[in-house]
PDB file of C-alpha atoms in Angstrom:
ATOM      1  CA  UNK C   1     106.971 109.580 145.799  1.00  0.00           C
ATOM      2  CA  UNK C   2     106.574 113.118 144.454  1.00  0.00           C
ATOM      3  CA  UNK C   3     104.097 114.051 141.720  1.00  0.00           C
ATOM      4  CA  UNK C   4     107.068 114.609 139.443  1.00  0.00           C
ATOM      5  CA  UNK C   5     108.069 110.982 139.964  1.00  0.00           C
ATOM      6  CA  UNK C   6     104.659 109.800 138.932  1.00  0.00           C
ATOM      7  CA  UNK C   7     104.711 111.719 135.663  1.00  0.00           C
ATOM      8  CA  UNK C   8     106.296 109.030 133.412  1.00  0.00           C
ATOM      9  CA  UNK C   9     103.768 106.419 134.506  1.00  0.00           C
ATOM     10  CA  UNK C  10     100.920 108.905 134.030  1.00  0.00           C
ATOM     11  CA  UNK C  11     102.240 109.756 130.575  1.00  0.00           C
ATOM     12  CA  UNK C  12     102.406 106.098 129.581  1.00  0.00           C
ATOM     13  CA  UNK C  13      98.907 105.540 130.913  1.00  0.00           C
ATOM     14  CA  UNK C  14      97.627 108.534 128.955  1.00  0.00           C
ATOM     15  CA  UNK C  15      99.180 107.235 125.769  1.00  0.00           C
ATOM     16  CA  UNK C  16      97.623 103.827 126.282  1.00  0.00           C
ATOM     17  CA  UNK C  17      94.224 105.437 126.767  1.00  0.00           C
ATOM     18  CA  UNK C  18      94.695 107.458 123.584  1.00  0.00           C
ATOM     19  CA  UNK C  19      95.587 104.313 121.649  1.00  0.00           C
ATOM     20  CA  UNK C  20      92.556 102.502 123.057  1.00  0.00           C
ATOM     21  CA  UNK C  21      90.261 105.379 122.144  1.00  0.00           C
ATOM     22  CA  UNK C  22      91.705 105.513 118.617  1.00  0.00           C
ATOM     23  CA  UNK C  23      91.274 101.746 118.276  1.00  0.00           C
ATOM     24  CA  UNK C  24      87.642 101.984 119.379  1.00  0.00           C
ATOM     25  CA  UNK C  25      86.999 104.746 116.824  1.00  0.00           C
ATOM     26  CA  UNK C  26      88.502 102.604 114.070  1.00  0.00           C
ATOM     27  CA  UNK C  27      86.492  99.558 115.076  1.00  0.00           C
ATOM     28  CA  UNK C  28      83.349 101.679 115.216  1.00  0.00           C
ATOM     29  CA  UNK C  29      83.933 102.880 111.634  1.00  0.00           C
ATOM     30  CA  UNK C  30      83.218  99.982 109.215  1.00  0.00           C
ATOM     31  CA  UNK C  31      85.122 101.642 106.349  1.00  0.00           C
ATOM     32  CA  UNK C  32      88.233 102.069 108.502  1.00  0.00           C
ATOM     33  CA  UNK C  33      87.943  98.500 109.774  1.00  0.00           C
ATOM     34  CA  UNK C  34      87.753  97.134 106.222  1.00  0.00           C
ATOM     35  CA  UNK C  35      90.728  99.236 105.187  1.00  0.00           C
ATOM     36  CA  UNK C  36      92.649  97.848 108.153  1.00  0.00           C
ATOM     37  CA  UNK C  37      91.818  94.334 106.958  1.00  0.00           C
ATOM     38  CA  UNK C  38      93.206  95.235 103.528  1.00  0.00           C
ATOM     39  CA  UNK C  39      96.468  96.486 105.041  1.00  0.00           C
ATOM     40  CA  UNK C  40      96.785  93.357 107.194  1.00  0.00           C
ATOM     41  CA  UNK C  41      96.128  91.198 104.137  1.00  0.00           C
ATOM     42  CA  UNK C  42      98.882  92.882 102.154  1.00  0.00           C
ATOM     43  CA  UNK C  43     101.271  92.720 105.097  1.00  0.00           C
ATOM     44  CA  UNK C  44     100.529  89.007 105.470  1.00  0.00           C
ATOM     45  CA  UNK C  45     101.247  88.374 101.797  1.00  0.00           C
ATOM     46  CA  UNK C  46     104.506  90.299 102.057  1.00  0.00           C
ATOM     47  CA  UNK C  47     105.567  88.314 105.112  1.00  0.00           C
ATOM     48  CA  UNK C  48     104.637  85.034 103.430  1.00  0.00           C
ATOM     49  CA  UNK C  49     106.923  85.861 100.507  1.00  0.00           C
ATOM     50  CA  UNK C  50     109.810  86.095 102.946  1.00  0.00           C
ATOM     51  CA  UNK C  51     109.177  83.034 105.119  1.00  0.00           C
ATOM     52  CA  UNK C  52     107.329  80.486 102.966  1.00  0.00           C
ATOM     53  CA  UNK C  53     109.758  78.059 101.223  1.00  0.00           C
ATOM     54  CA  UNK C  54     109.869  78.487  97.464  1.00  0.00           C
ATOM     55  CA  UNK C  55     108.756  75.479  95.379  1.00  0.00           C
ATOM     56  CA  UNK C  56     111.325  73.500  93.445  1.00  0.00           C
ATOM     57  CA  UNK C  57     110.979  74.482  89.734  1.00  0.00           C
ATOM     58  CA  UNK C  58     112.236  71.036  88.730  1.00  0.00           C
ATOM     59  CA  UNK C  59     109.057  69.470  90.137  1.00  0.00           C
ATOM     60  CA  UNK C  60     106.680  71.622  88.080  1.00  0.00           C
ATOM     61  CA  UNK C  61     106.812  69.459  84.904  1.00  0.00           C
ATOM     62  CA  UNK C  62     105.896  66.344  86.921  1.00  0.00           C
ATOM     63  CA  UNK C  63     102.995  68.217  88.506  1.00  0.00           C
ATOM     64  CA  UNK C  64     101.773  69.364  85.083  1.00  0.00           C
ATOM     65  CA  UNK C  65     101.930  65.785  83.798  1.00  0.00           C
ATOM     66  CA  UNK C  66      99.865  64.578  86.755  1.00  0.00           C
ATOM     67  CA  UNK C  67      97.179  67.198  86.092  1.00  0.00           C
ATOM     68  CA  UNK C  68      96.916  66.201  82.433  1.00  0.00           C
ATOM     69  CA  UNK C  69      94.226  68.165  80.615  1.00  0.00           C
ATOM     70  CA  UNK C  70      93.560  70.258  83.707  1.00  0.00           C
ATOM     71  CA  UNK C  71      97.083  71.685  83.660  1.00  0.00           C
ATOM     72  CA  UNK C  72      96.186  74.845  81.652  1.00  0.00           C
ATOM     73  CA  UNK C  73      93.295  75.641  84.007  1.00  0.00           C
ATOM     74  CA  UNK C  74      95.529  75.033  87.012  1.00  0.00           C
ATOM     75  CA  UNK C  75      98.208  77.272  85.479  1.00  0.00           C
ATOM     76  CA  UNK C  76      95.774  80.148  84.988  1.00  0.00           C
ATOM     77  CA  UNK C  77      94.017  79.844  88.356  1.00  0.00           C
ATOM     78  CA  UNK C  78      97.195  79.044  90.280  1.00  0.00           C
ATOM     79  CA  UNK C  79      99.101  81.845  88.579  1.00  0.00           C
ATOM     80  CA  UNK C  80      96.308  84.282  89.388  1.00  0.00           C
ATOM     81  CA  UNK C  81      96.323  83.274  93.058  1.00  0.00           C
ATOM     82  CA  UNK C  82     100.081  83.737  93.217  1.00  0.00           C
ATOM     83  CA  UNK C  83      99.808  87.174  91.626  1.00  0.00           C
ATOM     84  CA  UNK C  84      97.096  88.144  94.101  1.00  0.00           C
ATOM     85  CA  UNK C  85      99.494  87.009  96.843  1.00  0.00           C
ATOM     86  CA  UNK C  86     102.033  89.538  95.445  1.00  0.00           C
ATOM     87  CA  UNK C  87     104.355  86.988  93.790  1.00  0.00           C
ATOM     88  CA  UNK C  88     106.200  88.780  90.943  1.00  0.00           C
ATOM     89  CA  UNK C  89     104.651  88.171  87.532  1.00  0.00           C
ATOM     90  CA  UNK C  90     108.071  87.543  85.959  1.00  0.00           C
ATOM     91  CA  UNK C  91     108.513  84.215  87.780  1.00  0.00           C
ATOM     92  CA  UNK C  92     105.011  83.027  86.917  1.00  0.00           C
ATOM     93  CA  UNK C  93     105.457  83.845  83.235  1.00  0.00           C
ATOM     94  CA  UNK C  94     108.848  82.155  83.056  1.00  0.00           C
ATOM     95  CA  UNK C  95     107.405  79.005  84.645  1.00  0.00           C
ATOM     96  CA  UNK C  96     104.431  79.064  82.281  1.00  0.00           C
ATOM     97  CA  UNK C  97     106.730  79.277  79.276  1.00  0.00           C
ATOM     98  CA  UNK C  98     108.920  76.479  80.610  1.00  0.00           C
ATOM     99  CA  UNK C  99     105.911  74.191  81.101  1.00  0.00           C
ATOM    100  CA  UNK C 100     103.796  74.917  78.027  1.00  0.00           C
ATOM    101  CA  UNK C 101     106.071  76.543  75.473  1.00  0.00           C
ATOM    102  CA  UNK C 102     106.367  80.130  74.311  1.00  0.00           C
ATOM    103  CA  UNK C 103     102.948  80.797  72.760  1.00  0.00           C
ATOM    104  CA  UNK C 104     100.784  78.637  75.029  1.00  0.00           C
ATOM    105  CA  UNK C 105     102.720  79.742  78.077  1.00  0.00           C
ATOM    106  CA  UNK C 106     102.224  83.399  77.188  1.00  0.00           C
ATOM    107  CA  UNK C 107      98.492  82.849  76.676  1.00  0.00           C
ATOM    108  CA  UNK C 108      98.105  81.140  80.068  1.00  0.00           C
ATOM    109  CA  UNK C 109     100.215  83.813  81.764  1.00  0.00           C
ATOM    110  CA  UNK C 110      97.970  86.518  80.276  1.00  0.00           C
ATOM    111  CA  UNK C 111      94.902  84.635  81.477  1.00  0.00           C
ATOM    112  CA  UNK C 112      96.364  84.516  84.979  1.00  0.00           C
ATOM    113  CA  UNK C 113      97.218  88.220  84.840  1.00  0.00           C
ATOM    114  CA  UNK C 114      93.686  89.176  83.774  1.00  0.00           C
ATOM    115  CA  UNK C 115      92.079  87.037  86.482  1.00  0.00           C
ATOM    116  CA  UNK C 116      94.482  88.396  89.115  1.00  0.00           C
ATOM    117  CA  UNK C 117      93.849  91.996  88.024  1.00  0.00           C
ATOM    118  CA  UNK C 118      90.081  91.509  88.379  1.00  0.00           C
ATOM    119  CA  UNK C 119      90.454  89.830  91.778  1.00  0.00           C
ATOM    120  CA  UNK C 120      92.847  92.413  93.190  1.00  0.00           C
ATOM    121  CA  UNK C 121      90.692  95.271  91.912  1.00  0.00           C
ATOM    122  CA  UNK C 122      87.545  93.740  93.458  1.00  0.00           C
ATOM    123  CA  UNK C 123      89.226  93.211  96.837  1.00  0.00           C
ATOM    124  CA  UNK C 124      90.653  96.738  96.844  1.00  0.00           C
ATOM    125  CA  UNK C 125      87.272  98.204  95.886  1.00  0.00           C
ATOM    126  CA  UNK C 126      85.438  96.204  98.575  1.00  0.00           C
ATOM    127  CA  UNK C 127      87.861  96.823 101.424  1.00  0.00           C
ATOM    128  CA  UNK C 128      89.446 100.175 100.665  1.00  0.00           C
ATOM    129  CA  UNK C 129      87.396 102.371  98.348  1.00  0.00           C
ATOM    130  CA  UNK C 130      84.947 103.795 100.898  1.00  0.00           C
ATOM    131  CA  UNK C 131      87.731 104.663 103.339  1.00  0.00           C
ATOM    132  CA  UNK C 132      89.777 106.416 100.659  1.00  0.00           C
ATOM    133  CA  UNK C 133      86.787 108.264  99.160  1.00  0.00           C
ATOM    134  CA  UNK C 134      85.794 109.670 102.544  1.00  0.00           C
ATOM    135  CA  UNK C 135      89.242 110.969 103.421  1.00  0.00           C
ATOM    136  CA  UNK C 136      91.040 112.177 100.302  1.00  0.00           C
ATOM    137  CA  UNK C 137      91.473 115.952 100.157  1.00  0.00           C
ATOM    138  CA  UNK C 138      93.403 118.441  98.063  1.00  0.00           C
ATOM    139  CA  UNK C 139      95.985 116.918  95.753  1.00  0.00           C
ATOM    140  CA  UNK C 140      94.966 113.408  96.696  1.00  0.00           C
ATOM    141  CA  UNK C 141      91.396 114.191  95.674  1.00  0.00           C
ATOM    142  CA  UNK C 142      92.630 115.482  92.313  1.00  0.00           C
ATOM    143  CA  UNK C 143      94.726 112.327  91.893  1.00  0.00           C
ATOM    144  CA  UNK C 144      91.696 110.183  92.686  1.00  0.00           C
ATOM    145  CA  UNK C 145      89.708 112.122  90.082  1.00  0.00           C
ATOM    146  CA  UNK C 146      92.481 111.486  87.556  1.00  0.00           C
ATOM    147  CA  UNK C 147      92.195 107.753  88.158  1.00  0.00           C
ATOM    148  CA  UNK C 148      88.415 107.976  87.774  1.00  0.00           C
ATOM    149  CA  UNK C 149      88.795 109.673  84.367  1.00  0.00           C
ATOM    150  CA  UNK C 150      91.497 107.304  83.138  1.00  0.00           C
ATOM    151  CA  UNK C 151      91.165 105.623  79.778  1.00  0.00           C
ATOM    152  CA  UNK C 152      92.789 102.353  78.730  1.00  0.00           C
ATOM    153  CA  UNK C 153      95.866 104.338  77.688  1.00  0.00           C
ATOM    154  CA  UNK C 154      96.268 105.763  81.185  1.00  0.00           C
ATOM    155  CA  UNK C 155      96.095 102.310  82.761  1.00  0.00           C
ATOM    156  CA  UNK C 156      98.661 100.970  80.292  1.00  0.00           C
ATOM    157  CA  UNK C 157     100.990 103.832  81.171  1.00  0.00           C
ATOM    158  CA  UNK C 158     100.710 103.266  84.924  1.00  0.00           C
ATOM    159  CA  UNK C 159     101.173  99.511  84.504  1.00  0.00           C
ATOM    160  CA  UNK C 160     104.378 100.051  82.528  1.00  0.00           C
ATOM    161  CA  UNK C 161     105.884 102.367  85.145  1.00  0.00           C
ATOM    162  CA  UNK C 162     108.163 100.542  87.628  1.00  0.00           C
ATOM    163  CA  UNK C 163     106.304 101.821  90.703  1.00  0.00           C
ATOM    164  CA  UNK C 164     105.020  98.587  92.282  1.00  0.00           C
ATOM    165  CA  UNK C 165     104.337  94.932  91.599  1.00  0.00           C
ATOM    166  CA  UNK C 166     101.440  93.707  89.494  1.00  0.00           C
ATOM    167  CA  UNK C 167      99.296  92.582  92.416  1.00  0.00           C
ATOM    168  CA  UNK C 168      99.892  95.683  94.519  1.00  0.00           C
ATOM    169  CA  UNK C 169      98.894  97.970  91.643  1.00  0.00           C
ATOM    170  CA  UNK C 170      95.658  95.995  91.221  1.00  0.00           C
ATOM    171  CA  UNK C 171      94.762  96.453  94.886  1.00  0.00           C
ATOM    172  CA  UNK C 172      95.653 100.136  94.691  1.00  0.00           C
ATOM    173  CA  UNK C 173      93.484 100.728  91.642  1.00  0.00           C
ATOM    174  CA  UNK C 174      90.530  99.186  93.459  1.00  0.00           C
ATOM    175  CA  UNK C 175      90.772 101.808  96.203  1.00  0.00           C
ATOM    176  CA  UNK C 176      90.515 104.624  93.638  1.00  0.00           C
ATOM    177  CA  UNK C 177      87.564 105.732  91.542  1.00  0.00           C
ATOM    178  CA  UNK C 178      88.935 103.953  88.457  1.00  0.00           C
ATOM    179  CA  UNK C 179      86.467 102.179  86.158  1.00  0.00           C
ATOM    180  CA  UNK C 180      86.806  98.434  85.984  1.00  0.00           C
ATOM    181  CA  UNK C 181      86.641  97.842  82.202  1.00  0.00           C
ATOM    182  CA  UNK C 182      89.404 100.316  81.206  1.00  0.00           C
ATOM    183  CA  UNK C 183      91.475  98.953  84.079  1.00  0.00           C
ATOM    184  CA  UNK C 184      91.165  95.343  82.927  1.00  0.00           C
ATOM    185  CA  UNK C 185      91.752  96.188  79.266  1.00  0.00           C
ATOM    186  CA  UNK C 186      94.786  98.322  80.091  1.00  0.00           C
ATOM    187  CA  UNK C 187      96.182  95.639  82.409  1.00  0.00           C
ATOM    188  CA  UNK C 188      95.900  93.020  79.680  1.00  0.00           C
ATOM    189  CA  UNK C 189      97.522  95.213  77.023  1.00  0.00           C
ATOM    190  CA  UNK C 190     100.361  96.253  79.320  1.00  0.00           C
ATOM    191  CA  UNK C 191     101.035  92.633  80.316  1.00  0.00           C
ATOM    192  CA  UNK C 192     101.246  91.292  76.766  1.00  0.00           C
ATOM    193  CA  UNK C 193     104.810  92.351  75.793  1.00  0.00           C
ATOM    194  CA  UNK C 194     106.514  90.820  78.830  1.00  0.00           C
ATOM    195  CA  UNK C 195     104.219  87.777  78.754  1.00  0.00           C
ATOM    196  CA  UNK C 196     105.443  86.757  75.304  1.00  0.00           C
ATOM    197  CA  UNK C 197     109.036  87.735  76.031  1.00  0.00           C
ATOM    198  CA  UNK C 198     109.441  85.937  79.355  1.00  0.00           C
ATOM    199  CA  UNK C 199     107.458  82.913  78.189  1.00  0.00           C
ATOM    200  CA  UNK C 200     109.875  82.554  75.271  1.00  0.00           C
ATOM    201  CA  UNK C 201     112.810  82.780  77.679  1.00  0.00           C
ATOM    202  CA  UNK C 202     111.231  80.157  79.942  1.00  0.00           C
ATOM    203  CA  UNK C 203     110.642  77.852  76.989  1.00  0.00           C
ATOM    204  CA  UNK C 204     114.239  78.308  75.845  1.00  0.00           C
ATOM    205  CA  UNK C 205     115.535  77.335  79.283  1.00  0.00           C
ATOM    206  CA  UNK C 206     113.900  73.893  79.113  1.00  0.00           C
ATOM    207  CA  UNK C 207     113.965  73.146  75.369  1.00  0.00           C
ATOM    208  CA  UNK C 208     116.477  75.441  73.656  1.00  0.00           C
ATOM    209  CA  UNK C 209     116.399  73.462  70.383  1.00  0.00           C
ATOM    210  CA  UNK C 210     112.625  73.550  70.065  1.00  0.00           C
ATOM    211  CA  UNK C 211     111.899  77.225  70.631  1.00  0.00           C
ATOM    212  CA  UNK C 212     110.617  79.274  67.743  1.00  0.00           C
ATOM    213  CA  UNK C 213     111.978  82.691  68.560  1.00  0.00           C
ATOM    214  CA  UNK C 214     109.367  84.289  66.332  1.00  0.00           C
ATOM    215  CA  UNK C 215     107.081  83.610  69.280  1.00  0.00           C
ATOM    216  CA  UNK C 216     108.872  86.456  71.035  1.00  0.00           C
ATOM    217  CA  UNK C 217     108.044  88.900  68.210  1.00  0.00           C
ATOM    218  CA  UNK C 218     104.909  90.206  69.985  1.00  0.00           C
ATOM    219  CA  UNK C 219     107.149  91.267  72.853  1.00  0.00           C
ATOM    220  CA  UNK C 220     109.197  93.529  70.589  1.00  0.00           C
ATOM    221  CA  UNK C 221     106.100  94.939  68.932  1.00  0.00           C
ATOM    222  CA  UNK C 222     104.540  95.438  72.354  1.00  0.00           C
ATOM    223  CA  UNK C 223     107.550  97.350  73.617  1.00  0.00           C
ATOM    224  CA  UNK C 224     107.416  99.658  70.596  1.00  0.00           C
ATOM    225  CA  UNK C 225     103.691 100.172  71.071  1.00  0.00           C
ATOM    226  CA  UNK C 226     104.223 100.846  74.782  1.00  0.00           C
ATOM    227  CA  UNK C 227     106.824 103.516  74.013  1.00  0.00           C
ATOM    228  CA  UNK C 228     104.428 105.167  71.544  1.00  0.00           C
ATOM    229  CA  UNK C 229     101.577 105.084  74.080  1.00  0.00           C
ATOM    230  CA  UNK C 230     103.700 106.601  76.832  1.00  0.00           C
ATOM    231  CA  UNK C 231     104.903 109.343  74.477  1.00  0.00           C
ATOM    232  CA  UNK C 232     101.342 110.166  73.416  1.00  0.00           C
ATOM    233  CA  UNK C 233     100.175 110.217  77.033  1.00  0.00           C
ATOM    234  CA  UNK C 234     103.049 112.505  78.014  1.00  0.00           C
ATOM    235  CA  UNK C 235     102.240 114.927  75.166  1.00  0.00           C
ATOM    236  CA  UNK C 236      98.538 114.930  76.066  1.00  0.00           C
ATOM    237  CA  UNK C 237      99.318 115.650  79.720  1.00  0.00           C
ATOM    238  CA  UNK C 238     101.718 118.461  78.797  1.00  0.00           C
ATOM    239  CA  UNK C 239      99.135 119.999  76.461  1.00  0.00           C
ATOM    240  CA  UNK C 240      96.442 119.782  79.144  1.00  0.00           C
ATOM    241  CA  UNK C 241      98.652 121.502  81.712  1.00  0.00           C
ATOM    242  CA  UNK C 242      99.600 124.305  79.292  1.00  0.00           C
ATOM    243  CA  UNK C 243      96.016 124.943  78.207  1.00  0.00           C
ATOM    244  CA  UNK C 244      94.552 127.888  80.138  1.00  0.00           C
ATOM    245  CA  UNK C 245      91.402 127.062  82.091  1.00  0.00           C
TER     246      UNK C 245
END
């Protein structure tokens, strides 16, 4: 066999060696290894959403009755775990409203959202922050600095933008230099309008004659407040960009 005939095998062998060397470098770097764990975790959650059978909503009331006084705690903790596992917050809030009514359901859904935001942020900070901080350059470094300087208003604005699910945004924030208290406060404020609105819808689906639709009033007020906040943020950003340095 001529040397030219051996070239494809040599090329494949060289690529395998390059992959092995890159894998060893990653394993030798603790920050990169932790970031890899974070990516695998998110990929696993995404795959689970596709393959794991969805629970029957009709069985949820029976489960709540069996839990008795522990049902609110189970709703908050269970909802938080589902949010951390990247389950959309809409479904959790609807189920909470259907089980506990508009106002109580909204309160439990907000509790779950706050607990999930803290958990996702902590996991993202632990597994991804060091890797990101060591490697961001240029525009990404400026973006990371913007997250680090963010106030509650900035977090509310990002949460209201349809860029990613609730859980994924929490993980992402943890990998940035964002401060935890503004992040949690902004996450709670941004979650309030839809929590009351969807909880009222969930309550109406199970007991349409018993729903007090005034319970959904905070949702309307929250949407108005959100529009005002976004407008103020947009004006502040435009003024900052037009101000000479």
